[in-house]
Amino acid sequence: MQPDVYAWEFEIPVARPSLWAFVSDTERLNRLAGVFPVHYQYKPLDTGGSEVVAEARAAGMLLRWVERPCEWVEPEFFRFTRDYSKGPFVRLVSEVRLQDGERPGTTRLTHTITVTPRHIVGRVLARVAIGVQTRAGFARAYALAPQWAAGQELPLVGSERLPPRGFAARELRRVLVPLAHRLGEPALTEHLSHHLLSKPDSELDSLAPYVLAGEWRVDRRPLLRLFLHATKAGLFDLQYNLICPSCRRSKATVASLADLREQGHCPSCNIRFGVDFDRAVEVRFSPRPLGVGEEAAEYCHAGPRNTPHRVAGWNFPPGTSRQVEVVLGAGRHQLLSPQAGSVYVDVVDEADAAREAALTLATDGLSGVPERLRAGPVRLDVESRLGIDAELMVARARWADDAVTVAELTAMQEFRELFGGELLAPGAEFSIQNLVFLFTDLVGSTAMYERLGDAAAFALVRRHFDLLADIYSQHGGALVKTIGDAIMAVFRRGDDAFRAALAMHAKIPEIREAEGGAGLALRIGLHRGPCIAMTANDRIDYFGTTVNTAARVQGIAGGHEVALSPAMLELPEVRAALAETRLPARTEELKLKGLAGRHAISLVQVPQPT
């Protein structure tokens, strides 16, 4: 039968970029429009990627279809295609297209649904289900865009009606309120309680602290601390979500670090990936102990906002060519085809960079990608030489920074203290791409032991440990272990580690003023880089060349000095922090014990009070 076309236009008083953020979140949009939930299954394809098979029930009928990959270019359009094997339709194509409106700050939205009925009954059903009900549902959803853009809460619809939450309210008053006051963050109680008591269960299954901090415009770290302490108090459960490096969506959840494995699998992308702690595991929190939250129904598997790092995506039938356009911002991007591989390209604000490229998708790879493309509108002439359906996607290489990673969590002293039993499985090794290591050594301790005796000297060493503990905790770091009278600590940010080192030097005079503490001084070394995390001696520890180098850098420092490796000074924030101090520093080409070559170590002299 011939397809029927249903097209609707809306003039919406929201600027196009903001409206794109609203409508491209098709998971939420479909829910607001009253569309039925869908169950998805993924069938791996030998040619790359997976076939997505979907099922749903609507008006008592079972619908089954293959969901073709979504096509989109932000912030212009997105298009879904469904090929049905069961139900009254053969094919349905839904496209939403945005254009700037006639008045500033407005957008003209066109929503077109093209449906091919299976029979005359399907045509009649389409007129009612799509021509009347679907149109009315999406009209209601689009009408909510100005409310959302203004930062207002959206209404609850359908099955989102809230169940009684008296138990949750009582537990939040009993536990969360005094806990937040004890942590010095009483204002966070109001934000978190309101969120837990007013949102539907579908939005509460998995809570991301940094995402919530952004929405509430509060500092991230205090909110994460509150979640950790509230979890220890029994209000939340920890969740460790494995994140696919391609689609960057959660593909599995475990309740303990010990349950993590070194390899993950994404059924929708049909790839296996190594589990690193910088990106591949995101920490979230479940409010199930409060009787809140449930496993959310799924309404759309592959809308643009489900993979916000992807700028655009197109489909290519076998042996076809197509010219496509996309607007790219400056930065590193990835051109990715599950059937032909991927290539990285730098998008730059330089006049001599290419504005167009001729790409080929073939069995031997993706070719024709230039080293650089010019930021702004880019035209791609794409030829598929494949005998199968193929996709081409453009993605930003930079990862979003609103996820709490395991690398960050295990570098927090509070996590190590509150959840000391959270250890990796014996023998499991997980890579971390970047971690900052701080090593200290207490100069003069040997003479102090001889002068005071073991008991008195060790008491002063323990006091020095306590002073340092306050400092690395306050600066976002964590103790890994003590080695004699030295410590090994870790940080995620280089400037936090540097400022912690300066604060440690400032505290040592308190030890020297104690009886018998004369002559004590610290020497501190800082280095950063990749490492391996694993369980050793009942704690999470780190190993590798970076750790060994950090220990050697510390050995170069003298008393009252901080030694910085070249890798530390590569960080703009460390250079800025060093400039702020105006402390004297010198750089020396030095040999590090056990390491090849010479290293440009910067030695910062920290003056001591007279």
JSON list of N, CA and C in Angstrom, two decimals, residues 288-338:
[
{"chain": "A", "resi": 288, "resn": "ARG", "atom": "N", "xyz": [17.00, 2.99, 46.46]},
{"chain": "A", "resi": 288, "resn": "ARG", "atom": "CA", "xyz": [16.11, 1.86, 46.77]},
{"chain": "A", "resi": 288, "resn": "ARG", "atom": "C", "xyz": [15.93, 1.62, 48.27]},
{"chain": "A", "resi": 289, "resn": "PRO", "atom": "N", "xyz": [16.99, 1.79, 49.11]},
{"chain": "A", "resi": 289, "resn": "PRO", "atom": "CA", "xyz": [16.76, 1.59, 50.55]},
{"chain": "A", "resi": 289, "resn": "PRO", "atom": "C", "xyz": [15.68, 2.51, 51.13]},
{"chain": "A", "resi": 290, "resn": "LEU", "atom": "N", "xyz": [15.40, 3.62, 50.46]},
{"chain": "A", "resi": 290, "resn": "LEU", "atom": "CA", "xyz": [14.34, 4.53, 50.91]},
{"chain": "A", "resi": 290, "resn": "LEU", "atom": "C", "xyz": [12.98, 4.14, 50.35]},
{"chain": "A", "resi": 291, "resn": "GLY", "atom": "N", "xyz": [12.93, 3.06, 49.57]},
{"chain": "A", "resi": 291, "resn": "GLY", "atom": "CA", "xyz": [11.68, 2.68, 48.93]},
{"chain": "A", "resi": 291, "resn": "GLY", "atom": "C", "xyz": [11.35, 3.57, 47.75]},
{"chain": "A", "resi": 292, "resn": "VAL", "atom": "N", "xyz": [12.37, 4.18, 47.17]},
{"chain": "A", "resi": 292, "resn": "VAL", "atom": "CA", "xyz": [12.19, 5.13, 46.07]},
{"chain": "A", "resi": 292, "resn": "VAL", "atom": "C", "xyz": [12.99, 4.64, 44.87]},
{"chain": "A", "resi": 293, "resn": "GLY", "atom": "N", "xyz": [12.45, 4.85, 43.67]},
{"chain": "A", "resi": 293, "resn": "GLY", "atom": "CA", "xyz": [13.17, 4.48, 42.46]},
{"chain": "A", "resi": 293, "resn": "GLY", "atom": "C", "xyz": [12.83, 3.07, 42.01]},
{"chain": "A", "resi": 294, "resn": "GLU", "atom": "N", "xyz": [12.87, 2.87, 40.74]},
{"chain": "A", "resi": 294, "resn": "GLU", "atom": "CA", "xyz": [12.62, 1.57, 40.16]},
{"chain": "A", "resi": 294, "resn": "GLU", "atom": "C", "xyz": [13.36, 1.50, 38.84]},
{"chain": "A", "resi": 295, "resn": "GLU", "atom": "N", "xyz": [13.51, 0.30, 38.30]},
{"chain": "A", "resi": 295, "resn": "GLU", "atom": "CA", "xyz": [14.14, 0.18, 36.99]},
{"chain": "A", "resi": 295, "resn": "GLU", "atom": "C", "xyz": [13.23, 0.84, 35.96]},
{"chain": "A", "resi": 296, "resn": "ALA", "atom": "N", "xyz": [13.74, 1.88, 35.32]},
{"chain": "A", "resi": 296, "resn": "ALA", "atom": "CA", "xyz": [12.90, 2.70, 34.46]},
{"chain": "A", "resi": 296, "resn": "ALA", "atom": "C", "xyz": [12.54, 1.96, 33.18]},
{"chain": "A", "resi": 297, "resn": "ALA", "atom": "N", "xyz": [11.27, 2.13, 32.75]},
{"chain": "A", "resi": 297, "resn": "ALA", "atom": "CA", "xyz": [10.87, 1.64, 31.44]},
{"chain": "A", "resi": 297, "resn": "ALA", "atom": "C", "xyz": [11.61, 2.43, 30.37]},
{"chain": "A", "resi": 298, "resn": "GLU", "atom": "N", "xyz": [11.84, 1.81, 29.21]},
{"chain": "A", "resi": 298, "resn": "GLU", "atom": "CA", "xyz": [12.58, 2.46, 28.13]},
{"chain": "A", "resi": 298, "resn": "GLU", "atom": "C", "xyz": [11.61, 2.89, 27.05]},
{"chain": "A", "resi": 299, "resn": "TYR", "atom": "N", "xyz": [11.77, 4.12, 26.58]},
{"chain": "A", "resi": 299, "resn": "TYR", "atom": "CA", "xyz": [10.87, 4.67, 25.58]},
{"chain": "A", "resi": 299, "resn": "TYR", "atom": "C", "xyz": [11.56, 4.90, 24.24]},
{"chain": "A", "resi": 300, "resn": "CYS", "atom": "N", "xyz": [12.86, 5.05, 24.23]},
{"chain": "A", "resi": 300, "resn": "CYS", "atom": "CA", "xyz": [13.58, 5.27, 22.98]},
{"chain": "A", "resi": 300, "resn": "CYS", "atom": "C", "xyz": [15.03, 4.86, 23.17]},
{"chain": "A", "resi": 301, "resn": "HIS", "atom": "N", "xyz": [15.50, 3.93, 22.37]},
{"chain": "A", "resi": 301, "resn": "HIS", "atom": "CA", "xyz": [16.82, 3.34, 22.62]},
{"chain": "A", "resi": 301, "resn": "HIS", "atom": "C", "xyz": [17.97, 4.19, 22.09]},
{"chain": "A", "resi": 302, "resn": "ALA", "atom": "N", "xyz": [17.75, 4.98, 21.03]},
{"chain": "A", "resi": 302, "resn": "ALA", "atom": "CA", "xyz": [18.91, 5.60, 20.38]},
{"chain": "A", "resi": 302, "resn": "ALA", "atom": "C", "xyz": [18.65, 7.03, 19.93]},
{"chain": "A", "resi": 303, "resn": "GLY", "atom": "N", "xyz": [17.96, 7.81, 20.75]},
{"chain": "A", "resi": 303, "resn": "GLY", "atom": "CA", "xyz": [17.78, 9.22, 20.42]},
{"chain": "A", "resi": 303, "resn": "GLY", "atom": "C", "xyz": [19.09, 9.98, 20.55]},
{"chain": "A", "resi": 304, "resn": "PRO", "atom": "N", "xyz": [19.20, 11.15, 19.93]},
{"chain": "A", "resi": 304, "resn": "PRO", "atom": "CA", "xyz": [20.46, 11.91, 19.96]},
{"chain": "A", "resi": 304, "resn": "PRO", "atom": "C", "xyz": [20.97, 12.20, 21.36]},
{"chain": "A", "resi": 305, "resn": "ARG", "atom": "N", "xyz": [20.08, 12.50, 22.31]},
{"chain": "A", "resi": 305, "resn": "ARG", "atom": "CA", "xyz": [20.54, 12.84, 23.66]},
{"chain": "A", "resi": 305, "resn": "ARG", "atom": "C", "xyz": [20.99, 11.62, 24.45]},
{"chain": "A", "resi": 306, "resn": "ASN", "atom": "N", "xyz": [20.70, 10.41, 23.95]},
{"chain": "A", "resi": 306, "resn": "ASN", "atom": "CA", "xyz": [21.23, 9.21, 24.61]},
{"chain": "A", "resi": 306, "resn": "ASN", "atom": "C", "xyz": [22.73, 9.09, 24.39]},
{"chain": "A", "resi": 307, "resn": "THR", "atom": "N", "xyz": [23.23, 9.69, 23.31]},
{"chain": "A", "resi": 307, "resn": "THR", "atom": "CA", "xyz": [24.67, 9.71, 23.03]},
{"chain": "A", "resi": 307, "resn": "THR", "atom": "C", "xyz": [25.06, 11.14, 22.69]},
{"chain": "A", "resi": 308, "resn": "PRO", "atom": "N", "xyz": [25.06, 12.04, 23.67]},
{"chain": "A", "resi": 308, "resn": "PRO", "atom": "CA", "xyz": [25.24, 13.47, 23.38]},
{"chain": "A", "resi": 308, "resn": "PRO", "atom": "C", "xyz": [26.62, 13.84, 22.84]},
{"chain": "A", "resi": 309, "resn": "HIS", "atom": "N", "xyz": [27.59, 12.92, 22.94]},
{"chain": "A", "resi": 309, "resn": "HIS", "atom": "CA", "xyz": [28.90, 13.22, 22.36]},
{"chain": "A", "resi": 309, "resn": "HIS", "atom": "C", "xyz": [28.87, 13.11, 20.84]},
{"chain": "A", "resi": 310, "resn": "ARG", "atom": "N", "xyz": [27.86, 12.43, 20.30]},
{"chain": "A", "resi": 310, "resn": "ARG", "atom": "CA", "xyz": [27.75, 12.29, 18.86]},
{"chain": "A", "resi": 310, "resn": "ARG", "atom": "C", "xyz": [27.04, 13.49, 18.25]},
{"chain": "A", "resi": 311, "resn": "VAL", "atom": "N", "xyz": [27.69, 14.11, 17.29]},
{"chain": "A", "resi": 311, "resn": "VAL", "atom": "CA", "xyz": [27.17, 15.32, 16.66]},
{"chain": "A", "resi": 311, "resn": "VAL", "atom": "C", "xyz": [26.19, 14.99, 15.56]},
{"chain": "A", "resi": 312, "resn": "ALA", "atom": "N", "xyz": [26.44, 13.90, 14.84]},
{"chain": "A", "resi": 312, "resn": "ALA", "atom": "CA", "xyz": [25.61, 13.56, 13.69]},
{"chain": "A", "resi": 312, "resn": "ALA", "atom": "C", "xyz": [25.76, 12.09, 13.37]},
{"chain": "A", "resi": 313, "resn": "GLY", "atom": "N", "xyz": [24.80, 11.56, 12.61]},
{"chain": "A", "resi": 313, "resn": "GLY", "atom": "CA", "xyz": [24.86, 10.18, 12.16]},
{"chain": "A", "resi": 313, "resn": "GLY", "atom": "C", "xyz": [24.00, 9.99, 10.93]},
{"chain": "A", "resi": 314, "resn": "TRP", "atom": "N", "xyz": [24.48, 9.17, 9.98]},
{"chain": "A", "resi": 314, "resn": "TRP", "atom": "CA", "xyz": [23.75, 8.92, 8.74]},
{"chain": "A", "resi": 314, "resn": "TRP", "atom": "C", "xyz": [23.82, 7.44, 8.39]},
{"chain": "A", "resi": 315, "resn": "ASN", "atom": "N", "xyz": [22.84, 6.96, 7.64]},
{"chain": "A", "resi": 315, "resn": "ASN", "atom": "CA", "xyz": [22.78, 5.58, 7.18]},
{"chain": "A", "resi": 315, "resn": "ASN", "atom": "C", "xyz": [23.02, 5.52, 5.68]},
{"chain": "A", "resi": 316, "resn": "PHE", "atom": "N", "xyz": [23.68, 4.43, 5.26]},
{"chain": "A", "resi": 316, "resn": "PHE", "atom": "CA", "xyz": [24.02, 4.27, 3.85]},
{"chain": "A", "resi": 316, "resn": "PHE", "atom": "C", "xyz": [23.64, 2.84, 3.40]},
{"chain": "A", "resi": 317, "resn": "PRO", "atom": "N", "xyz": [22.63, 2.73, 2.54]},
{"chain": "A", "resi": 317, "resn": "PRO", "atom": "CA", "xyz": [22.34, 1.41, 1.96]},
{"chain": "A", "resi": 317, "resn": "PRO", "atom": "C", "xyz": [23.54, 0.91, 1.17]},
{"chain": "A", "resi": 318, "resn": "PRO", "atom": "N", "xyz": [23.59, -0.39, 0.85]},
{"chain": "A", "resi": 318, "resn": "PRO", "atom": "CA", "xyz": [24.75, -0.96, 0.15]},
{"chain": "A", "resi": 318, "resn": "PRO", "atom": "C", "xyz": [25.06, -0.23, -1.16]},
{"chain": "A", "resi": 319, "resn": "GLY", "atom": "N", "xyz": [26.34, 0.12, -1.33]},
{"chain": "A", "resi": 319, "resn": "GLY", "atom": "CA", "xyz": [26.80, 0.68, -2.58]},
{"chain": "A", "resi": 319, "resn": "GLY", "atom": "C", "xyz": [26.26, 2.05, -2.94]},
{"chain": "A", "resi": 320, "resn": "THR", "atom": "N", "xyz": [25.91, 2.87, -1.97]},
{"chain": "A", "resi": 320, "resn": "THR", "atom": "CA", "xyz": [25.33, 4.18, -2.25]},
{"chain": "A", "resi": 320, "resn": "THR", "atom": "C", "xyz": [26.31, 5.31, -1.90]},
{"chain": "A", "resi": 321, "resn": "SER", "atom": "N", "xyz": [26.06, 6.47, -2.48]},
{"chain": "A", "resi": 321, "resn": "SER", "atom": "CA", "xyz": [26.83, 7.67, -2.18]},
{"chain": "A", "resi": 321, "resn": "SER", "atom": "C", "xyz": [25.87, 8.75, -1.71]},
{"chain": "A", "resi": 322, "resn": "ARG", "atom": "N", "xyz": [26.42, 9.68, -0.94]},
{"chain": "A", "resi": 322, "resn": "ARG", "atom": "CA", "xyz": [25.55, 10.71, -0.37]},
{"chain": "A", "resi": 322, "resn": "ARG", "atom": "C", "xyz": [26.40, 11.87, 0.10]},
{"chain": "A", "resi": 323, "resn": "GLN", "atom": "N", "xyz": [25.90, 13.08, -0.10]},
{"chain": "A", "resi": 323, "resn": "GLN", "atom": "CA", "xyz": [26.57, 14.27, 0.42]},
{"chain": "A", "resi": 323, "resn": "GLN", "atom": "C", "xyz": [25.84, 14.73, 1.67]},
{"chain": "A", "resi": 324, "resn": "VAL", "atom": "N", "xyz": [26.60, 14.92, 2.74]},
{"chain": "A", "resi": 324, "resn": "VAL", "atom": "CA", "xyz": [26.00, 15.33, 4.01]},
{"chain": "A", "resi": 324, "resn": "VAL", "atom": "C", "xyz": [26.77, 16.54, 4.55]},
{"chain": "A", "resi": 325, "resn": "GLU", "atom": "N", "xyz": [26.12, 17.29, 5.43]},
{"chain": "A", "resi": 325, "resn": "GLU", "atom": "CA", "xyz": [26.75, 18.47, 6.02]},
{"chain": "A", "resi": 325, "resn": "GLU", "atom": "C", "xyz": [26.52, 18.47, 7.52]},
{"chain": "A", "resi": 326, "resn": "VAL", "atom": "N", "xyz": [27.49, 19.04, 8.23]},
{"chain": "A", "resi": 326, "resn": "VAL", "atom": "CA", "xyz": [27.41, 19.14, 9.68]},
{"chain": "A", "resi": 326, "resn": "VAL", "atom": "C", "xyz": [28.23, 20.34, 10.13]},
{"chain": "A", "resi": 327, "resn": "VAL", "atom": "N", "xyz": [27.81, 20.97, 11.20]},
{"chain": "A", "resi": 327, "resn": "VAL", "atom": "CA", "xyz": [28.57, 22.08, 11.78]},
{"chain": "A", "resi": 327, "resn": "VAL", "atom": "C", "xyz": [29.38, 21.53, 12.95]},
{"chain": "A", "resi": 328, "resn": "LEU", "atom": "N", "xyz": [30.71, 21.72, 12.90]},
{"chain": "A", "resi": 328, "resn": "LEU", "atom": "CA", "xyz": [31.61, 21.17, 13.92]},
{"chain": "A", "resi": 328, "resn": "LEU", "atom": "C", "xyz": [32.28, 22.30, 14.70]},
{"chain": "A", "resi": 329, "resn": "GLY", "atom": "N", "xyz": [32.34, 22.14, 16.01]},
{"chain": "A", "resi": 329, "resn": "GLY", "atom": "CA", "xyz": [33.10, 23.05, 16.84]},
{"chain": "A", "resi": 329, "resn": "GLY", "atom": "C", "xyz": [34.55, 22.61, 16.91]},
{"chain": "A", "resi": 330, "resn": "ALA", "atom": "N", "xyz": [35.41, 23.53, 17.33]},
{"chain": "A", "resi": 330, "resn": "ALA", "atom": "CA", "xyz": [36.83, 23.20, 17.43]},
{"chain": "A", "resi": 330, "resn": "ALA", "atom": "C", "xyz": [37.06, 22.10, 18.45]},
{"chain": "A", "resi": 331, "resn": "GLY", "atom": "N", "xyz": [38.05, 21.26, 18.18]},
{"chain": "A", "resi": 331, "resn": "GLY", "atom": "CA", "xyz": [38.38, 20.17, 19.09]},
{"chain": "A", "resi": 331, "resn": "GLY", "atom": "C", "xyz": [38.53, 18.87, 18.33]},
{"chain": "A", "resi": 332, "resn": "ARG", "atom": "N", "xyz": [39.03, 17.86, 19.00]},
{"chain": "A", "resi": 332, "resn": "ARG", "atom": "CA", "xyz": [39.26, 16.56, 18.37]},
{"chain": "A", "resi": 332, "resn": "ARG", "atom": "C", "xyz": [37.93, 15.83, 18.21]},
{"chain": "A", "resi": 333, "resn": "HIS", "atom": "N", "xyz": [37.72, 15.23, 17.03]},
{"chain": "A", "resi": 333, "resn": "HIS", "atom": "CA", "xyz": [36.50, 14.49, 16.73]},
{"chain": "A", "resi": 333, "resn": "HIS", "atom": "C", "xyz": [36.85, 13.11, 16.20]},
{"chain": "A", "resi": 334, "resn": "GLN", "atom": "N", "xyz": [35.88, 12.22, 16.27]},
{"chain": "A", "resi": 334, "resn": "GLN", "atom": "CA", "xyz": [36.03, 10.87, 15.75]},
{"chain": "A", "resi": 334, "resn": "GLN", "atom": "C", "xyz": [34.97, 10.64, 14.68]},
{"chain": "A", "resi": 335, "resn": "LEU", "atom": "N", "xyz": [35.39, 10.14, 13.51]},
{"chain": "A", "resi": 335, "resn": "LEU", "atom": "CA", "xyz": [34.46, 9.66, 12.48]},
{"chain": "A", "resi": 335, "resn": "LEU", "atom": "C", "xyz": [34.42, 8.15, 12.62]},
{"chain": "A", "resi": 336, "resn": "LEU", "atom": "N", "xyz": [33.24, 7.63, 12.85]},
{"chain": "A", "resi": 336, "resn": "LEU", "atom": "CA", "xyz": [33.10, 6.23, 13.25]},
{"chain": "A", "resi": 336, "resn": "LEU", "atom": "C", "xyz": [32.06, 5.52, 12.40]},
{"chain": "A", "resi": 337, "resn": "SER", "atom": "N", "xyz": [32.44, 4.36, 11.89]},
{"chain": "A", "resi": 337, "resn": "SER", "atom": "CA", "xyz": [31.50, 3.46, 11.21]},
{"chain": "A", "resi": 337, "resn": "SER", "atom": "C", "xyz": [31.68, 2.07, 11.80]},
{"chain": "A", "resi": 338, "resn": "PRO", "atom": "N", "xyz": [30.63, 1.49, 12.42]},
{"chain": "A", "resi": 338, "resn": "PRO", "atom": "CA", "xyz": [30.77, 0.13, 12.97]},
{"chain": "A", "resi": 338, "resn": "PRO", "atom": "C", "xyz": [31.17, -0.89, 11.89]}
]
